[in-house]
mmCIF file of C-alpha atoms and ligand atoms in Angstrom:
data_model
loop_
_atom_site.group_PDB
_atom_site.id
_atom_site.type_symbol
_atom_site.label_atom_id
_atom_site.label_comp_id
_atom_site.label_asym_id
_atom_site.label_seq_id
_atom_site.Cartn_x
_atom_site.Cartn_y
_atom_site.Cartn_z
ATOM 1 C CA UNK S 1 72.396 131.321 105.959
ATOM 2 C CA UNK S 2 72.261 135.013 105.735
ATOM 3 C CA UNK S 3 75.215 136.770 103.980
ATOM 4 C CA UNK S 4 76.524 140.127 104.577
ATOM 5 C CA UNK S 5 78.959 141.830 102.168
ATOM 6 C CA UNK S 6 80.958 145.195 102.051
ATOM 7 C CA UNK S 7 83.825 146.911 100.711
ATOM 8 C CA UNK S 8 85.949 150.004 100.953
ATOM 9 C CA UNK S 9 87.910 151.495 98.049
ATOM 10 C CA UNK S 10 91.704 152.182 98.723
ATOM 11 C CA UNK S 11 91.133 155.601 97.141
ATOM 12 C CA UNK S 12 92.989 157.663 99.727
ATOM 13 C CA UNK S 13 94.001 157.392 103.446
ATOM 14 C CA UNK S 14 91.051 155.949 105.462
ATOM 15 C CA UNK S 15 89.173 158.433 107.574
ATOM 16 C CA UNK S 16 87.219 158.530 110.789
ATOM 17 C CA UNK S 17 84.194 158.535 108.579
ATOM 18 C CA UNK S 18 85.238 155.253 106.877
ATOM 19 C CA UNK S 19 85.779 153.701 110.504
ATOM 20 C CA UNK S 20 82.714 154.966 112.027
ATOM 21 C CA UNK S 21 80.243 154.518 108.993
ATOM 22 C CA UNK S 22 81.547 151.175 107.735
ATOM 23 C CA UNK S 23 84.574 149.389 109.437
ATOM 24 C CA UNK S 24 83.380 149.815 113.129
ATOM 25 C CA UNK S 25 79.908 148.758 112.169
ATOM 26 C CA UNK S 26 80.981 145.695 110.260
ATOM 27 C CA UNK S 27 82.857 144.390 113.220
ATOM 28 C CA UNK S 28 79.954 145.148 115.377
ATOM 29 C CA UNK S 29 77.657 142.953 113.051
ATOM 30 C CA UNK S 30 80.037 140.275 112.878
ATOM 31 C CA UNK S 31 79.937 139.999 116.636
ATOM 32 C CA UNK S 32 76.240 140.387 117.024
ATOM 33 C CA UNK S 33 75.081 138.007 114.175
ATOM 34 C CA UNK S 34 76.891 134.582 114.847
ATOM 35 C CA UNK S 35 74.479 132.878 112.392
ATOM 36 C CA UNK S 36 75.622 135.195 109.372
ATOM 37 C CA UNK S 37 78.433 134.581 106.771
ATOM 38 C CA UNK S 38 80.625 137.656 106.013
ATOM 39 C CA UNK S 39 82.483 138.646 103.040
ATOM 40 C CA UNK S 40 84.543 141.919 103.009
ATOM 41 C CA UNK S 41 86.900 143.213 100.370
ATOM 42 C CA UNK S 42 89.350 145.883 99.412
ATOM 43 C CA UNK S 43 87.504 147.692 96.439
ATOM 44 C CA UNK S 44 90.619 148.316 94.402
ATOM 45 C CA UNK S 45 88.666 148.070 90.999
ATOM 46 C CA UNK S 46 86.425 151.077 92.099
ATOM 47 C CA UNK S 47 89.489 153.096 93.044
ATOM 48 C CA UNK S 48 90.750 153.223 89.594
ATOM 49 C CA UNK S 49 87.577 154.946 88.123
ATOM 50 C CA UNK S 50 89.613 158.031 89.141
ATOM 51 C CA UNK S 51 93.381 158.437 88.507
ATOM 52 C CA UNK S 52 95.424 156.709 91.069
ATOM 53 C CA UNK S 53 99.431 156.557 91.511
ATOM 54 C CA UNK S 54 100.007 152.691 91.121
ATOM 55 C CA UNK S 55 102.761 152.344 93.692
ATOM 56 C CA UNK S 56 100.523 154.394 96.432
ATOM 57 C CA UNK S 57 97.478 152.399 95.675
ATOM 58 C CA UNK S 58 99.253 149.040 95.999
ATOM 59 C CA UNK S 59 100.490 150.103 99.543
ATOM 60 C CA UNK S 60 96.890 151.340 100.371
ATOM 61 C CA UNK S 61 95.437 148.178 99.361
ATOM 62 C CA UNK S 62 97.343 146.281 102.068
ATOM 63 C CA UNK S 63 96.607 148.982 104.413
ATOM 64 C CA UNK S 64 92.935 148.830 104.005
ATOM 65 C CA UNK S 65 93.075 144.942 104.626
ATOM 66 C CA UNK S 66 95.347 145.401 107.639
ATOM 67 C CA UNK S 67 93.145 148.122 109.075
ATOM 68 C CA UNK S 68 89.971 145.906 108.684
ATOM 69 C CA UNK S 69 91.745 143.151 110.896
ATOM 70 C CA UNK S 70 93.097 145.828 113.364
ATOM 71 C CA UNK S 71 89.442 146.951 113.799
ATOM 72 C CA UNK S 72 88.413 143.362 115.034
ATOM 73 C CA UNK S 73 87.552 141.708 111.924
ATOM 74 C CA UNK S 74 87.801 137.848 112.495
ATOM 75 C CA UNK S 75 89.356 136.275 109.546
ATOM 76 C CA UNK S 76 88.017 132.914 110.610
ATOM 77 C CA UNK S 77 84.597 134.349 110.399
ATOM 78 C CA UNK S 78 85.135 136.729 107.501
ATOM 79 C CA UNK S 79 86.084 135.972 103.812
ATOM 80 C CA UNK S 80 88.632 138.893 103.404
ATOM 81 C CA UNK S 81 89.807 139.396 99.942
ATOM 82 C CA UNK S 82 90.942 142.085 97.461
ATOM 83 C CA UNK S 83 88.327 142.600 94.642
ATOM 84 C CA UNK S 84 90.681 142.543 91.522
ATOM 85 C CA UNK S 85 91.914 139.044 92.516
ATOM 86 C CA UNK S 86 88.396 137.726 91.886
ATOM 87 C CA UNK S 87 87.808 138.316 88.171
ATOM 88 C CA UNK S 88 84.031 137.544 88.507
ATOM 89 C CA UNK S 89 83.465 141.063 89.935
ATOM 90 C CA UNK S 90 84.450 142.700 86.726
ATOM 91 C CA UNK S 91 82.949 139.995 84.499
ATOM 92 C CA UNK S 92 79.435 139.921 86.188
ATOM 93 C CA UNK S 93 79.629 143.927 86.151
ATOM 94 C CA UNK S 94 79.771 143.909 82.423
ATOM 95 C CA UNK S 95 76.704 141.439 82.340
ATOM 96 C CA UNK S 96 74.753 143.907 84.666
ATOM 97 C CA UNK S 97 75.623 146.826 82.502
ATOM 98 C CA UNK S 98 73.507 145.082 79.844
ATOM 99 C CA UNK S 99 70.678 145.567 82.230
ATOM 100 C CA UNK S 100 71.202 148.955 83.349
ATOM 101 C CA UNK S 101 70.293 152.400 81.588
ATOM 102 C CA UNK S 102 72.515 155.202 81.205
ATOM 103 C CA UNK S 103 69.794 157.560 82.401
ATOM 104 C CA UNK S 104 69.752 155.860 85.808
ATOM 105 C CA UNK S 105 73.492 156.087 86.230
ATOM 106 C CA UNK S 106 73.551 159.778 85.228
ATOM 107 C CA UNK S 107 71.148 160.478 88.118
ATOM 108 C CA UNK S 108 73.549 159.367 90.732
ATOM 109 C CA UNK S 109 74.753 162.114 93.155
ATOM 110 C CA UNK S 110 78.281 160.633 93.486
ATOM 111 C CA UNK S 111 78.863 160.703 89.813
ATOM 112 C CA UNK S 112 77.642 164.198 89.492
ATOM 113 C CA UNK S 113 79.817 165.306 92.543
ATOM 114 C CA UNK S 114 82.895 163.282 91.320
ATOM 115 C CA UNK S 115 82.664 164.194 87.678
ATOM 116 C CA UNK S 116 82.352 167.956 88.771
ATOM 117 C CA UNK S 117 85.795 167.774 90.451
ATOM 118 C CA UNK S 118 87.580 166.100 87.633
ATOM 119 C CA UNK S 119 89.462 168.476 85.424
ATOM 120 C CA UNK S 120 90.713 165.996 82.893
ATOM 121 C CA UNK S 121 88.505 163.416 81.114
ATOM 122 C CA UNK S 122 85.695 161.622 82.953
ATOM 123 C CA UNK S 123 85.989 157.894 82.571
ATOM 124 C CA UNK S 124 83.034 155.731 81.650
ATOM 125 C CA UNK S 125 83.755 153.712 84.604
ATOM 126 C CA UNK S 126 82.943 156.568 86.786
ATOM 127 C CA UNK S 127 79.564 156.380 85.331
ATOM 128 C CA UNK S 128 79.281 152.579 85.649
ATOM 129 C CA UNK S 129 80.711 152.423 89.167
ATOM 130 C CA UNK S 130 77.342 151.408 90.725
ATOM 131 C CA UNK S 131 76.942 148.663 88.371
ATOM 132 C CA UNK S 132 80.312 147.341 89.467
ATOM 133 C CA UNK S 133 79.167 147.715 93.033
ATOM 134 C CA UNK S 134 75.975 145.717 92.220
ATOM 135 C CA UNK S 135 77.939 143.021 90.942
ATOM 136 C CA UNK S 136 79.952 142.867 94.109
ATOM 137 C CA UNK S 137 76.938 142.426 96.120
ATOM 138 C CA UNK S 138 74.803 140.177 93.901
ATOM 139 C CA UNK S 139 77.759 137.838 93.125
ATOM 140 C CA UNK S 140 77.639 136.526 96.613
ATOM 141 C CA UNK S 141 73.749 136.544 97.005
ATOM 142 C CA UNK S 142 74.168 139.114 99.795
ATOM 143 C CA UNK S 143 71.031 139.531 102.132
ATOM 144 C CA UNK S 144 72.328 142.908 103.667
ATOM 145 C CA UNK S 145 75.073 145.427 102.837
ATOM 146 C CA UNK S 146 76.303 147.711 105.687
ATOM 147 C CA UNK S 147 77.123 151.363 104.356
ATOM 148 C CA UNK S 148 77.197 154.854 105.334
ATOM 149 C CA UNK S 149 74.419 156.953 104.095
ATOM 150 C CA UNK S 150 76.272 158.211 100.930
ATOM 151 C CA UNK S 151 76.129 154.810 99.513
ATOM 152 C CA UNK S 152 72.158 154.460 99.956
ATOM 153 C CA UNK S 153 71.557 155.593 96.566
ATOM 154 C CA UNK S 154 74.005 153.089 94.806
ATOM 155 C CA UNK S 155 72.243 150.229 97.112
ATOM 156 C CA UNK S 156 68.857 151.322 95.472
ATOM 157 C CA UNK S 157 70.278 150.954 91.889
ATOM 158 C CA UNK S 158 71.762 147.646 92.963
ATOM 159 C CA UNK S 159 68.170 146.407 94.176
ATOM 160 C CA UNK S 160 66.470 147.925 90.989
ATOM 161 C CA UNK S 161 69.331 145.862 88.724
ATOM 162 C CA UNK S 162 68.375 142.737 90.577
ATOM 163 C CA UNK S 163 64.764 142.960 90.279
ATOM 164 C CA UNK S 164 64.965 143.890 86.682
ATOM 165 C CA UNK S 165 67.313 140.846 85.936
ATOM 166 C CA UNK S 166 65.177 138.370 88.041
ATOM 167 C CA UNK S 167 61.769 139.761 86.081
ATOM 168 C CA UNK S 168 63.696 139.344 82.763
ATOM 169 C CA UNK S 169 65.429 135.946 83.432
ATOM 170 C CA UNK S 170 63.704 134.344 86.258
ATOM 171 C CA UNK S 171 64.475 134.567 89.994
ATOM 172 C CA UNK S 172 68.203 134.569 90.358
ATOM 173 C CA UNK S 173 69.720 137.405 92.273
ATOM 174 C CA UNK S 174 69.042 137.842 96.184
ATOM 175 C CA UNK S 175 67.854 141.624 96.686
ATOM 176 C CA UNK S 176 69.904 143.176 99.232
ATOM 177 C CA UNK S 177 68.797 145.397 102.047
ATOM 178 C CA UNK S 178 70.775 148.342 103.162
ATOM 179 C CA UNK S 179 72.252 148.419 106.792
ATOM 180 C CA UNK S 180 72.624 152.017 107.472
ATOM 181 C CA UNK S 181 73.705 152.843 111.239
ATOM 182 C CA UNK S 182 71.230 155.033 113.228
ATOM 183 C CA UNK S 183 74.194 157.074 114.583
ATOM 184 C CA UNK S 184 77.325 157.859 112.387
ATOM 185 C CA UNK S 185 76.073 157.155 108.969
ATOM 186 C CA UNK S 186 77.416 160.392 107.770
ATOM 187 C CA UNK S 187 80.604 161.949 109.434
ATOM 188 C CA UNK S 188 81.059 165.479 108.198
ATOM 189 C CA UNK S 189 84.262 167.334 107.341
ATOM 190 C CA UNK S 190 85.422 169.061 110.403
ATOM 191 C CA UNK S 191 85.952 172.268 108.442
ATOM 192 C CA UNK S 192 82.820 172.254 106.370
ATOM 193 C CA UNK S 193 80.126 170.311 108.042
ATOM 194 C CA UNK S 194 78.012 170.561 105.032
ATOM 195 C CA UNK S 195 80.293 168.241 103.178
ATOM 196 C CA UNK S 196 80.957 164.502 104.242
ATOM 197 C CA UNK S 197 84.385 163.587 105.316
ATOM 198 C CA UNK S 198 85.856 161.994 102.529
ATOM 199 C CA UNK S 199 89.282 160.179 102.068
ATOM 200 C CA UNK S 200 89.900 161.675 98.625
ATOM 201 C CA UNK S 201 89.279 165.341 99.990
ATOM 202 C CA UNK S 202 91.628 168.155 98.490
ATOM 203 C CA UNK S 203 92.785 169.228 101.975
ATOM 204 C CA UNK S 204 93.065 166.940 105.242
ATOM 205 C CA UNK S 205 92.464 169.816 107.522
ATOM 206 C CA UNK S 206 88.787 168.736 107.979
ATOM 207 C CA UNK S 207 89.399 165.187 108.200
ATOM 208 C CA UNK S 208 91.015 162.767 110.800
ATOM 209 C CA UNK S 209 92.565 159.812 109.270
ATOM 210 C CA UNK S 210 93.086 156.660 110.964
ATOM 211 C CA UNK S 211 96.940 157.254 110.725
ATOM 212 C CA UNK S 212 97.008 160.744 112.321
ATOM 213 C CA UNK S 213 99.087 161.025 115.403
ATOM 214 C CA UNK S 214 97.374 162.084 118.721
ATOM 215 C CA UNK S 215 98.516 165.775 118.528
ATOM 216 C CA UNK S 216 96.985 166.198 115.012
ATOM 217 C CA UNK S 217 93.780 164.434 116.112
ATOM 218 C CA UNK S 218 93.332 166.967 119.196
ATOM 219 C CA UNK S 219 94.464 169.810 116.950
ATOM 220 C CA UNK S 220 92.002 168.964 114.287
ATOM 221 C CA UNK S 221 88.994 168.561 116.644
ATOM 222 C CA UNK S 222 89.936 171.701 118.718
ATOM 223 C CA UNK S 223 89.878 173.757 115.379
ATOM 224 C CA UNK S 224 86.661 171.990 114.221
ATOM 225 C CA UNK S 225 84.157 174.677 112.868
ATOM 226 C CA UNK S 226 81.037 174.803 115.495
ATOM 227 C CA UNK S 227 78.978 177.987 116.263
ATOM 228 C CA UNK S 228 78.526 181.100 118.163
ATOM 229 C CA UNK S 229 75.636 180.160 119.968
ATOM 230 C CA UNK S 230 77.481 178.197 122.810
ATOM 231 C CA UNK S 231 74.520 175.943 123.440
ATOM 232 C CA UNK S 232 74.903 172.225 123.813
ATOM 233 C CA UNK S 233 72.164 170.785 121.650
ATOM 234 C CA UNK S 234 72.209 167.830 119.064
ATOM 235 C CA UNK S 235 70.678 169.884 116.150
ATOM 236 C CA UNK S 236 71.733 168.803 112.688
ATOM 237 C CA UNK S 237 70.092 171.741 110.929
ATOM 238 C CA UNK S 238 70.782 174.587 113.250
ATOM 239 C CA UNK S 239 74.261 173.514 114.858
ATOM 240 C CA UNK S 240 75.634 170.965 112.043
ATOM 241 C CA UNK S 241 79.339 171.388 113.244
ATOM 242 C CA UNK S 242 78.532 170.694 116.782
ATOM 243 C CA UNK S 243 76.095 167.703 115.879
ATOM 244 C CA UNK S 244 78.671 166.166 113.899
ATOM 245 C CA UNK S 245 81.304 166.210 117.030
ATOM 246 C CA UNK S 246 78.433 164.858 119.213
ATOM 247 C CA UNK S 247 78.061 162.080 116.938
ATOM 248 C CA UNK S 248 81.548 161.106 116.714
ATOM 249 C CA UNK S 249 81.729 161.200 120.691
ATOM 250 C CA UNK S 250 78.673 159.206 120.748
ATOM 251 C CA UNK S 251 79.987 156.527 118.590
ATOM 252 C CA UNK S 252 83.509 156.246 120.178
ATOM 253 C CA UNK S 253 82.274 156.695 123.612
ATOM 254 C CA UNK S 254 79.412 154.418 123.334
ATOM 255 C CA UNK S 255 76.721 156.978 124.572
ATOM 256 C CA UNK S 256 73.490 158.084 122.811
ATOM 257 C CA UNK S 257 73.744 161.692 121.430
ATOM 258 C CA UNK S 258 71.388 162.821 124.018
ATOM 259 C CA UNK S 259 73.396 161.377 126.754
ATOM 260 C CA UNK S 260 76.471 163.177 125.359
ATOM 261 C CA UNK S 261 74.425 166.498 125.229
ATOM 262 C CA UNK S 262 73.214 165.946 128.856
ATOM 263 C CA UNK S 263 76.817 165.121 130.099
ATOM 264 C CA UNK S 264 78.200 168.662 128.809
ATOM 265 C CA UNK S 265 75.057 170.594 129.281
ATOM 266 C CA UNK S 266 75.856 174.165 130.746
ATOM 267 C CA UNK S 267 79.395 173.963 129.917
ATOM 268 C CA UNK S 268 81.141 175.732 126.773
ATOM 269 C CA UNK S 269 82.374 173.988 123.817
ATOM 270 C CA UNK S 270 86.055 173.962 124.873
ATOM 271 C CA UNK S 271 85.910 171.094 127.670
ATOM 272 C CA UNK S 272 83.758 168.959 125.220
ATOM 273 C CA UNK S 273 86.138 169.283 122.254
ATOM 274 C CA UNK S 274 89.293 168.600 124.757
ATOM 275 C CA UNK S 275 87.500 165.543 126.021
ATOM 276 C CA UNK S 276 86.567 164.273 122.283
ATOM 277 C CA UNK S 277 90.122 164.993 121.194
ATOM 278 C CA UNK S 278 91.276 162.674 124.027
ATOM 279 C CA UNK S 279 88.697 160.085 123.248
ATOM 280 C CA UNK S 280 89.316 160.227 119.539
ATOM 281 C CA UNK S 281 93.217 160.063 120.013
ATOM 282 C CA UNK S 282 92.723 156.941 122.350
ATOM 283 C CA UNK S 283 90.435 154.980 120.018
ATOM 284 C CA UNK S 284 92.687 155.717 116.984
ATOM 285 C CA UNK S 285 95.780 155.043 118.818
ATOM 286 C CA UNK S 286 94.569 151.627 119.892
ATOM 287 C CA UNK S 287 93.636 150.928 116.322
ATOM 288 C CA UNK S 288 96.933 151.886 115.017
ATOM 289 C CA UNK S 289 98.821 149.716 117.736
ATOM 290 C CA UNK S 290 96.779 146.653 116.484
ATOM 291 C CA UNK S 291 97.523 147.591 112.872
ATOM 292 C CA UNK S 292 101.242 147.525 113.529
ATOM 293 C CA UNK S 293 100.828 144.051 115.132
ATOM 294 C CA UNK S 294 98.982 142.752 112.250
ATOM 295 C CA UNK S 295 101.771 144.058 109.754
ATOM 296 C CA UNK S 296 104.483 142.607 112.112
ATOM 297 C CA UNK S 297 102.744 139.301 112.288
ATOM 298 C CA UNK S 298 103.288 138.606 108.654
ATOM 299 C CA UNK S 299 99.852 136.621 108.447
ATOM 300 C CA UNK S 300 98.182 139.093 106.081
ATOM 301 C CA UNK S 301 99.083 137.303 102.903
ATOM 302 C CA UNK S 302 97.923 134.006 104.051
ATOM 303 C CA UNK S 303 94.452 135.584 105.166
ATOM 304 C CA UNK S 304 94.080 137.401 101.972
ATOM 305 C CA UNK S 305 95.035 134.163 99.771
ATOM 306 C CA UNK S 306 92.360 132.138 101.769
ATOM 307 C CA UNK S 307 89.950 134.840 101.354
ATOM 308 C CA UNK S 308 90.521 134.913 97.577
ATOM 309 C CA UNK S 309 90.226 131.311 97.150
ATOM 310 C CA UNK S 310 86.937 131.232 99.101
ATOM 311 C CA UNK S 311 85.477 134.129 97.310
ATOM 312 C CA UNK S 312 86.470 132.833 93.970
ATOM 313 C CA UNK S 313 84.726 129.466 94.673
ATOM 314 C CA UNK S 314 81.486 131.055 95.550
ATOM 315 C CA UNK S 315 81.619 133.673 92.690
ATOM 316 C CA UNK S 316 82.594 131.354 89.827
ATOM 317 C CA UNK S 317 79.797 129.038 90.613
ATOM 318 C CA UNK S 318 77.356 131.992 90.563
ATOM 319 C CA UNK S 319 78.756 133.347 87.305
ATOM 320 C CA UNK S 320 78.387 129.948 85.501
ATOM 321 C CA UNK S 321 74.687 129.932 86.532
ATOM 322 C CA UNK S 322 74.312 133.608 85.588
ATOM 323 C CA UNK S 323 75.832 133.019 82.091
ATOM 324 C CA UNK S 324 73.682 130.008 81.440
ATOM 325 C CA UNK S 325 70.467 132.101 82.471
ATOM 326 C CA UNK S 326 71.364 134.721 79.882
ATOM 327 C CA UNK S 327 71.784 132.378 77.297
ATOM 328 C CA UNK S 328 75.844 132.865 77.043
ATOM 329 C CA UNK S 329 78.225 130.287 75.735
ATOM 330 C CA UNK S 330 77.399 126.930 73.736
ATOM 331 C CA UNK S 331 75.170 124.008 74.127
ATOM 332 C CA UNK S 332 77.248 120.943 74.512
ATOM 333 C CA UNK S 333 76.228 118.135 72.163
HETATM 334 N N1 AQP L 401 81.810 160.387 105.988
HETATM 335 C C1 AQP L 401 81.424 159.416 106.084
HETATM 336 N N2 AQP L 401 80.662 158.900 107.093
HETATM 337 C C2 AQP L 401 80.061 157.745 107.429
HETATM 338 N N3 AQP L 401 80.469 156.765 106.483
HETATM 339 C C3 AQP L 401 81.251 156.960 105.433
HETATM 340 N N4 AQP L 401 81.754 156.196 104.628
HETATM 341 C C4 AQP L 401 82.728 157.109 103.636
HETATM 342 N N5 AQP L 401 82.659 158.305 104.079
HETATM 343 C C5 AQP L 401 81.871 158.197 105.244
HETATM 344 C C6 AQP L 401 81.498 154.778 104.265
HETATM 345 O O1 AQP L 401 82.794 154.292 104.116
HETATM 346 C C7 AQP L 401 82.512 153.129 103.267
HETATM 347 C C8 AQP L 401 83.696 153.400 102.148
HETATM 348 O O2 AQP L 401 83.104 153.675 101.150
HETATM 349 P P1 AQP L 401 84.098 153.779 99.895
HETATM 350 O O3 AQP L 401 85.657 153.812 100.167
HETATM 351 O O4 AQP L 401 83.652 152.858 98.948
HETATM 352 O O5 AQP L 401 83.749 155.151 99.046
HETATM 353 P P2 AQP L 401 83.245 156.343 99.699
HETATM 354 O O6 AQP L 401 81.594 156.076 100.225
HETATM 355 O O7 AQP L 401 83.039 157.336 98.285
HETATM 356 O O8 AQP L 401 83.990 156.889 100.738
HETATM 357 P P3 AQP L 401 84.982 158.145 100.744
HETATM 358 O O9 AQP L 401 85.988 158.200 102.046
HETATM 359 O O10 AQP L 401 84.255 159.352 100.613
HETATM 360 O O11 AQP L 401 85.913 157.727 99.423
HETATM 361 P P4 AQP L 401 86.315 158.600 98.293
HETATM 362 O O12 AQP L 401 86.722 159.934 98.714
HETATM 363 O O13 AQP L 401 87.384 157.883 97.637
HETATM 364 O O14 AQP L 401 84.967 158.754 97.370
HETATM 365 C C9 AQP L 401 81.257 153.132 102.584
HETATM 366 O O15 AQP L 401 80.299 152.203 103.400
HETATM 367 C C10 AQP L 401 80.772 154.463 102.854
HETATM 368 O O16 AQP L 401 79.257 154.640 102.998
#
């Protein structure tokens, strides 16, 4: 049976970018692929590669798990768990580090970007982040990993690590394929369309969070940077701000970008922005309502306990075999 694995870090307040590029996509895959198994986790070990306030992060871990369920993840079809509760992630991460080169990690765009932003010391874990991500995926023999465009490079290094390990020790890890959506793989910052919308951004002006109220959502879309051409086109090069808004409309409204352009052809941007503001406020409002229901239901811990146990069962078996392949441990006489 094919297996699909993905995760999100509780490193900030979830954004519309996380929803469109990852969460919504995962829900759609779960609905459209009844023959696949799904593993989904809250990547708290990844989040601490940069400084986090402990109490804030503990709250966010629950929030991310609840938001997955609010978006439509079915806990009976998906193993939903917290990464740090399955110790094999860190354990395999170390073993894979022994098969990864510093040079290839230093080339990672996200490492370069994040280390530039850090004022204080850059942790070694920020550099080895992609190796832990490879462990998250290879531990469960994932066939496919749904991610946004920004994670494509990390998935390529995961594939390289798996192939290298298999060449050295014999076929062992499944080499995963990235599943990147055609539309919505990279939602950009509303104030700076050259930068992706990121939950750890310094200012929240250019990002819509999944906890924003309707008035803020509409205001942020109204003040989103576009251009002075006044022409309704889907052109990411010449009109990146507008193209980003068209992408958001397209995904939330279930229309192709071309259909959105046709719908607003000949009109100024104001009407389009107003309608998009309403659409986004409605979509996020519905998500928030479901989120409140999940929190109120008191089911979250039971779902996460069940997920942890199922993930651990799979991961511990894989880990034991992996150690044997490498030659760790003793021969029993
Ligand atoms: N702007 C985006 N557009 C589309 N997809 C996105 N993703 C993130 N931002 C966008 C996808 O969301 C998932 C979550 O990734 P993550 O939490 O592991 O880390 P990230 O990719 O680094 O996400 P952020 O929001 O930018 O977090 P910070 O600020 O902490 O680095 C991934 O599938 C990602 O592709």
